[in-house]
Coordinates of C-alpha atoms and ligand atoms in Angstrom, one line a residue:
X13 CA -21.4 -67.0 -20.1
X14 CA -18.7 -66.6 -17.4
X15 CA -19.3 -63.9 -14.9
X16 CA -16.7 -61.2 -14.3
X17 CA -15.5 -61.8 -10.7
X18 CA -12.1 -60.1 -10.7
X19 CA -10.8 -56.6 -11.3
X20 CA -7.1 -55.9 -12.0
X21 CA -5.8 -52.6 -10.7
X22 CA -2.4 -51.7 -12.3
X23 CA -0.8 -49.6 -9.6
X24 CA 2.9 -49.7 -10.3
X25 CA 3.3 -46.3 -12.1
X26 CA 5.8 -43.8 -10.6
X27 CA 3.4 -40.8 -10.6
X28 CA 5.9 -38.6 -12.2
X29 CA 3.3 -35.9 -13.0
X30 CA 2.8 -35.4 -9.2
X31 CA 6.4 -35.2 -8.0
X32 CA 7.8 -34.4 -5.5
X33 CA 4.7 -35.6 -3.6
X34 CA 4.9 -39.1 -5.1
X35 CA 8.6 -39.6 -4.4
X36 CA 7.9 -41.7 -1.3
X37 CA 4.1 -42.0 -1.4
X38 CA 2.0 -43.8 -3.9
X39 CA 0.0 -41.5 -6.1
X40 CA -3.0 -43.8 -5.5
X41 CA -2.9 -42.9 -1.8
X42 CA -3.3 -39.1 -2.4
X43 CA -6.4 -38.1 -0.4
X44 CA -9.5 -36.7 -1.9
X45 CA -10.7 -35.1 1.4
X46 CA -10.0 -38.0 3.8
X47 CA -10.1 -41.0 1.5
X48 CA -7.3 -42.2 -0.7
X49 CA -8.0 -42.2 -4.5
X50 CA -7.6 -45.9 -4.8
X51 CA -10.4 -46.5 -2.3
X52 CA -12.9 -44.6 -4.5
X53 CA -11.9 -47.1 -7.3
X54 CA -12.3 -50.2 -5.1
X55 CA -15.7 -48.9 -4.1
X56 CA -16.7 -48.5 -7.7
X57 CA -15.7 -52.1 -8.4
X58 CA -17.6 -53.4 -5.3
X59 CA -20.7 -51.4 -6.4
X60 CA -20.6 -53.1 -9.8
X61 CA -20.5 -56.5 -8.0
X62 CA -16.8 -57.3 -8.3
X63 CA -15.2 -58.1 -4.9
X64 CA -12.0 -59.8 -5.9
X65 CA -9.4 -57.3 -6.7
X66 CA -5.9 -58.0 -8.1
X67 CA -3.6 -55.2 -7.3
X68 CA -0.4 -55.1 -9.4
X69 CA 1.9 -52.9 -7.4
X70 CA 5.6 -52.1 -7.3
X71 CA 8.3 -50.7 -5.0
X72 CA 7.1 -48.0 -2.7
X73 CA 3.4 -49.0 -2.8
X74 CA 3.2 -50.7 0.6
X75 CA 0.9 -48.0 2.0
X76 CA -1.8 -49.3 -0.3
X77 CA -1.7 -52.8 1.4
X78 CA -1.7 -51.3 4.8
X79 CA -4.7 -49.1 4.0
X80 CA -6.9 -52.2 3.1
X81 CA -5.5 -54.3 5.9
X82 CA -6.7 -54.6 9.6
X83 CA -4.8 -52.5 12.0
X84 CA -5.2 -54.1 15.4
X85 CA -3.4 -51.4 17.4
X86 CA -5.3 -48.6 15.8
X87 CA -8.6 -50.4 16.3
X88 CA -7.7 -50.9 20.0
X89 CA -6.9 -47.2 20.5
X90 CA -10.2 -46.2 18.8
X91 CA -12.2 -48.6 20.9
X92 CA -10.6 -47.3 24.1
X93 CA -11.3 -43.7 23.0
X94 CA -14.9 -44.7 22.2
X95 CA -14.5 -43.5 18.6
X96 CA -16.8 -46.1 17.3
X97 CA -17.9 -44.4 14.1
X98 CA -14.4 -44.2 12.6
X99 CA -13.7 -47.7 14.0
X100 CA -16.7 -49.1 12.0
X101 CA -15.6 -47.2 8.9
X102 CA -12.1 -48.7 9.1
X103 CA -13.6 -52.2 9.5
X104 CA -15.8 -51.6 6.6
X105 CA -12.8 -50.7 4.4
X106 CA -10.9 -53.8 5.5
X107 CA -13.8 -56.1 4.6
X108 CA -14.9 -54.3 1.5
X109 CA -13.1 -56.6 -0.9
X110 CA -10.7 -59.6 -1.2
X111 CA -7.4 -58.3 -2.5
X112 CA -4.4 -60.2 -3.9
X113 CA -1.2 -58.3 -4.5
X114 CA 1.3 -58.9 -7.2
X115 CA 4.6 -57.1 -7.6
X116 CA 5.5 -55.8 -11.1
X117 CA 9.2 -55.7 -10.7
X118 CA 9.8 -53.2 -13.5
X119 CA 7.4 -50.5 -14.8
X120 CA 7.3 -51.8 -18.4
X121 CA 3.9 -50.4 -19.2
X122 CA 0.2 -50.9 -18.6
X123 CA 0.1 -53.9 -20.9
X124 CA 2.9 -55.6 -19.0
X125 CA 1.1 -54.8 -15.6
X126 CA -2.0 -56.5 -16.9
X127 CA 0.0 -59.5 -18.1
X128 CA 1.4 -59.8 -14.5
X129 CA -2.1 -60.6 -13.3
X130 CA -2.6 -63.7 -15.6
X131 CA -1.5 -66.2 -12.9
X132 CA -4.2 -65.0 -10.5
X133 CA -7.0 -64.2 -13.0
X134 CA -6.5 -67.4 -15.1
X135 CA -9.0 -68.3 -17.8
X136 CA -11.9 -66.0 -17.0
X137 CA -13.1 -62.5 -18.1
X138 CA -11.9 -59.7 -15.9
X139 CA -12.2 -55.9 -15.4
X140 CA -9.3 -53.5 -15.5
X141 CA -9.5 -50.2 -13.5
X142 CA -6.7 -47.6 -13.3
X143 CA -6.3 -46.8 -9.7
X144 CA -5.7 -43.0 -10.1
X145 CA -8.9 -42.3 -12.1
X146 CA -12.1 -41.6 -10.2
X147 CA -15.5 -41.8 -11.9
X148 CA -18.5 -40.1 -10.4
X149 CA -22.0 -40.5 -11.6
X150 CA -25.4 -42.1 -10.9
X151 CA -24.0 -45.5 -11.9
X152 CA -20.6 -47.1 -11.3
X153 CA -18.5 -46.9 -14.4
X154 CA -17.6 -50.6 -14.3
X155 CA -21.3 -51.5 -13.9
X156 CA -22.0 -49.6 -17.1
X157 CA -19.4 -51.6 -19.0
X158 CA -20.5 -54.9 -17.4
X159 CA -24.0 -54.4 -18.8
X160 CA -22.7 -54.2 -22.3
X161 CA -20.3 -57.1 -21.7
X162 CA -23.2 -59.3 -20.6
X163 CA -25.3 -58.2 -23.6
X164 CA -22.6 -58.7 -26.3
X165 CA -20.3 -61.2 -24.6
X166 CA -17.2 -59.5 -25.9
X167 CA -14.5 -57.2 -24.5
X168 CA -15.7 -53.6 -23.8
X169 CA -13.5 -50.5 -23.4
X170 CA -14.6 -47.4 -21.5
X171 CA -14.5 -44.1 -23.4
X172 CA -15.1 -40.4 -22.9
X173 CA -14.7 -37.6 -25.4
X174 CA -11.8 -35.3 -24.9
X175 CA -10.7 -32.0 -26.4
X176 CA -8.8 -32.5 -29.6
X177 CA -5.8 -30.8 -28.0
X178 CA -5.6 -33.6 -25.5
X179 CA -5.9 -36.7 -27.7
X180 CA -2.1 -37.2 -27.5
X181 CA -2.4 -38.2 -23.8
X182 CA -4.8 -41.1 -24.5
X183 CA -5.5 -44.2 -26.4
X184 CA -7.9 -43.2 -29.2
X185 CA -10.6 -45.2 -30.8
X186 CA -11.6 -45.6 -34.4
X187 CA -14.9 -47.3 -34.4
X188 CA -18.2 -48.1 -36.2
X189 CA -21.2 -46.8 -34.3
X190 CA -23.5 -49.6 -33.2
X191 CA -25.9 -47.3 -31.3
X192 CA -25.8 -44.1 -29.3
X193 CA -22.5 -44.1 -27.4
X194 CA -21.5 -47.7 -28.4
X195 CA -18.9 -48.6 -31.1
X196 CA -17.5 -51.7 -32.6
X197 CA -13.7 -51.1 -32.5
X198 CA -12.0 -51.0 -35.9
X199 CA -8.7 -49.7 -34.6
X200 CA -7.0 -48.3 -31.5
X201 CA -4.1 -45.9 -31.5
X202 CA -2.1 -45.1 -28.4
X203 CA -1.3 -41.5 -27.9
X204 CA -1.6 -40.2 -31.4
X205 CA -0.7 -36.7 -32.5
X206 CA -3.8 -34.5 -32.8
X207 CA -3.6 -34.5 -36.6
X208 CA -3.4 -38.3 -36.7
X209 CA -6.1 -39.1 -34.2
X210 CA -9.0 -41.0 -35.8
X211 CA -11.5 -39.5 -33.3
X212 CA -11.8 -37.6 -30.1
X213 CA -13.1 -40.7 -28.2
X214 CA -10.4 -41.5 -25.6
X215 CA -9.9 -44.7 -23.7
X216 CA -10.4 -43.9 -20.0
X217 CA -9.1 -46.3 -17.3
X218 CA -11.9 -48.9 -17.4
X219 CA -12.1 -52.1 -19.4
X220 CA -13.8 -55.5 -19.4
X221 CA -11.5 -58.0 -21.0
X222 CA -11.4 -61.6 -22.0
X223 CA -8.5 -63.9 -21.1
X224 CA -7.4 -64.3 -24.8
X225 CA -5.8 -60.8 -24.4
X226 CA -3.1 -62.4 -22.2
X227 CA -1.7 -64.5 -25.1
X228 CA -1.4 -61.3 -27.2
X229 CA 0.2 -59.4 -24.3
X230 CA 2.8 -62.2 -23.9
X231 CA 4.3 -61.4 -27.3
X232 CA 3.5 -57.7 -27.5
X233 CA 6.4 -55.6 -28.6
X234 CA 7.0 -52.2 -26.8
X235 CA 5.1 -49.4 -28.4
X236 CA 4.8 -45.6 -27.6
X237 CA 7.3 -44.6 -24.9
X238 CA 9.1 -47.9 -25.2
X239 CA 6.3 -49.5 -23.0
X240 CA 4.2 -52.6 -23.6
X241 CA 0.9 -51.0 -24.3
X242 CA -2.5 -52.5 -23.5
X243 CA -4.0 -50.4 -26.3
X244 CA -1.7 -52.2 -28.9
X245 CA -2.7 -55.6 -27.6
X246 CA -6.4 -54.6 -27.7
X247 CA -5.9 -53.4 -31.3
X248 CA -4.6 -56.8 -32.2
X249 CA -7.5 -58.5 -30.3
X250 CA -10.0 -56.3 -32.3
X251 CA -8.7 -57.9 -35.5
X252 CA -9.4 -61.4 -34.2
X253 CA -12.8 -60.9 -32.6
X254 CA -15.4 -58.2 -32.0
X255 CA -14.3 -55.7 -29.4
X256 CA -16.6 -52.9 -28.3
X257 CA -16.0 -49.4 -26.8
X258 CA -18.6 -47.5 -24.9
X259 CA -19.0 -44.0 -23.7
X260 CA -19.1 -44.0 -19.9
X261 CA -21.6 -41.6 -18.3
X262 CA -20.4 -39.5 -15.4
X263 CA -17.6 -37.1 -14.4
X264 CA -14.0 -38.4 -14.6
X265 CA -11.1 -37.1 -12.5
X266 CA -7.6 -38.0 -13.5
X267 CA -6.1 -37.5 -10.0
X268 CA -2.6 -38.4 -11.2
X269 CA -2.6 -34.9 -12.8
X270 CA -2.5 -31.8 -10.7
X271 CA -5.5 -30.1 -12.2
X272 CA -7.6 -33.4 -12.1
X273 CA -6.7 -33.8 -8.4
X274 CA -7.7 -30.2 -7.6
X275 CA -11.0 -30.6 -9.5
X276 CA -11.7 -33.9 -7.7
X277 CA -11.0 -32.3 -4.3
X278 CA -13.4 -29.4 -4.9
X279 CA -16.0 -31.6 -6.5
X280 CA -16.1 -34.1 -3.6
X281 CA -15.9 -31.4 -0.9
X282 CA -19.0 -29.7 -2.4
X283 CA -20.8 -33.0 -2.3
X284 CA -20.0 -33.7 1.4
X285 CA -22.8 -32.9 3.8
X286 CA -20.3 -32.1 6.6
X287 CA -18.1 -29.8 4.5
X288 CA -20.1 -28.3 1.6
X289 CA -21.7 -25.3 3.2
X290 CA -18.6 -23.8 4.8
X291 CA -16.4 -24.8 1.8
X292 CA -18.8 -23.2 -0.7
X293 CA -18.9 -19.9 1.3
X294 CA -15.1 -20.0 1.4
X295 CA -14.8 -20.6 -2.4
X296 CA -17.2 -17.8 -3.1
X297 CA -15.2 -15.5 -0.9
X298 CA -11.9 -16.5 -2.6
X299 CA -13.4 -15.9 -6.0
X300 CA -15.0 -12.6 -5.0
X301 CA -11.8 -11.2 -3.7
X302 CA -10.1 -12.0 -7.0
X303 CA -7.2 -13.7 -5.1
X304 CA -6.6 -15.7 -8.2
X305 CA -4.8 -12.8 -9.8
X306 CA -1.1 -13.5 -10.4
X307 CA 0.1 -10.9 -7.9
X308 CA -1.3 -13.0 -5.1
X309 CA 0.6 -16.1 -6.2
X310 CA 2.8 -17.6 -3.5
X311 CA 6.4 -17.1 -4.4
X312 CA 8.1 -20.3 -5.6
X313 CA 4.8 -22.0 -6.4
X314 CA 5.4 -21.6 -10.1
X315 CA 8.5 -23.8 -10.0
X316 CA 6.6 -26.9 -11.1
X317 CA 4.0 -25.1 -13.2
X318 CA 5.3 -26.2 -16.6
X319 CA 5.6 -29.9 -16.0
Ligands
G1P430 C1 -3.2 -45.2 -20.1 C2 -3.6 -46.0 -21.5 C3 -4.3 -45.0 -22.4 C4 -5.5 -44.4 -21.7 C5 -5.1 -43.7 -20.4 C6 -6.3 -43.3 -19.6 O1 -2.2 -44.3 -20.4 O2 -2.4 -46.5 -22.1 O3 -4.7 -45.7 -23.6 O4 -6.1 -43.5 -22.6 O5 -4.3 -44.7 -19.6 O6 -5.9 -42.5 -18.5 P1 -1.3 -43.6 -19.3 O7 -2.2 -42.5 -18.7 O8 -1.0 -44.7 -18.3 O9 -0.1 -43.1 -20.0

């Protein structure tokens, strides 16, 4: 069996849910404390044993490349100022993984972004990880999927249950249970209406795929939103060979969404040894004062509330 050595990160999305912040900064570079979101995802891949990352980027995403590159000038300054801890951390980040960058010239959809990686990935199985979704748990999300891939030697899609009211934001799985938390995929539907959804098991941004999906993506017609959907291609693949879907254990934060971003920030701040105590006291104070009542809202802050 071929080992999964590469992970494709589709990163060309515009981040429209997070405007105006994402007008000139990639959404994947939003900081959760002092680390950009995409670094959490790279670390997840590395933890699962995957060091070769294929980043499919687009215009305005150069900051991502700079983040994982070596900055000689900065390193020199840090050395002279004797800030050796942060210097070591920057060097660790630059040597964490081997990254290849591909430009997706037009944002034609997730399926198209994955297709752009074919030339680099070639004829081997690969992981896909969406660069704005952070998973947190005792075991890396990709590592959980890889275990099942190695056992069943078939594509595996990562799932989590979502409230029925949210199924229309996701790809939804119709599957036959194999064992607890594992399904064989019968059908996948991208962003169904709540009443049409076959289940409440949503595709989250983690997949282990086989290279035969590229052939399907190459002829895939645009689907929901006029985009070439990975979900549609995987639906076709599931008719040709067994495809599995598995519930991933752990907390998931969709940081491309304002609420997901806030939750991730609070979650990670409370986990950080250097911040948690003071931050917890601060939060308790805020909640005790009831400063969440509408009268204390900052004027103008509701402008974007309904997007
Ligand atoms: C993409 C996929 C969808 C999946 C979701 C997870 O949608 O197309 O199947 O459920 O990611 O976040 P997007 O959020 O890019 O519209």
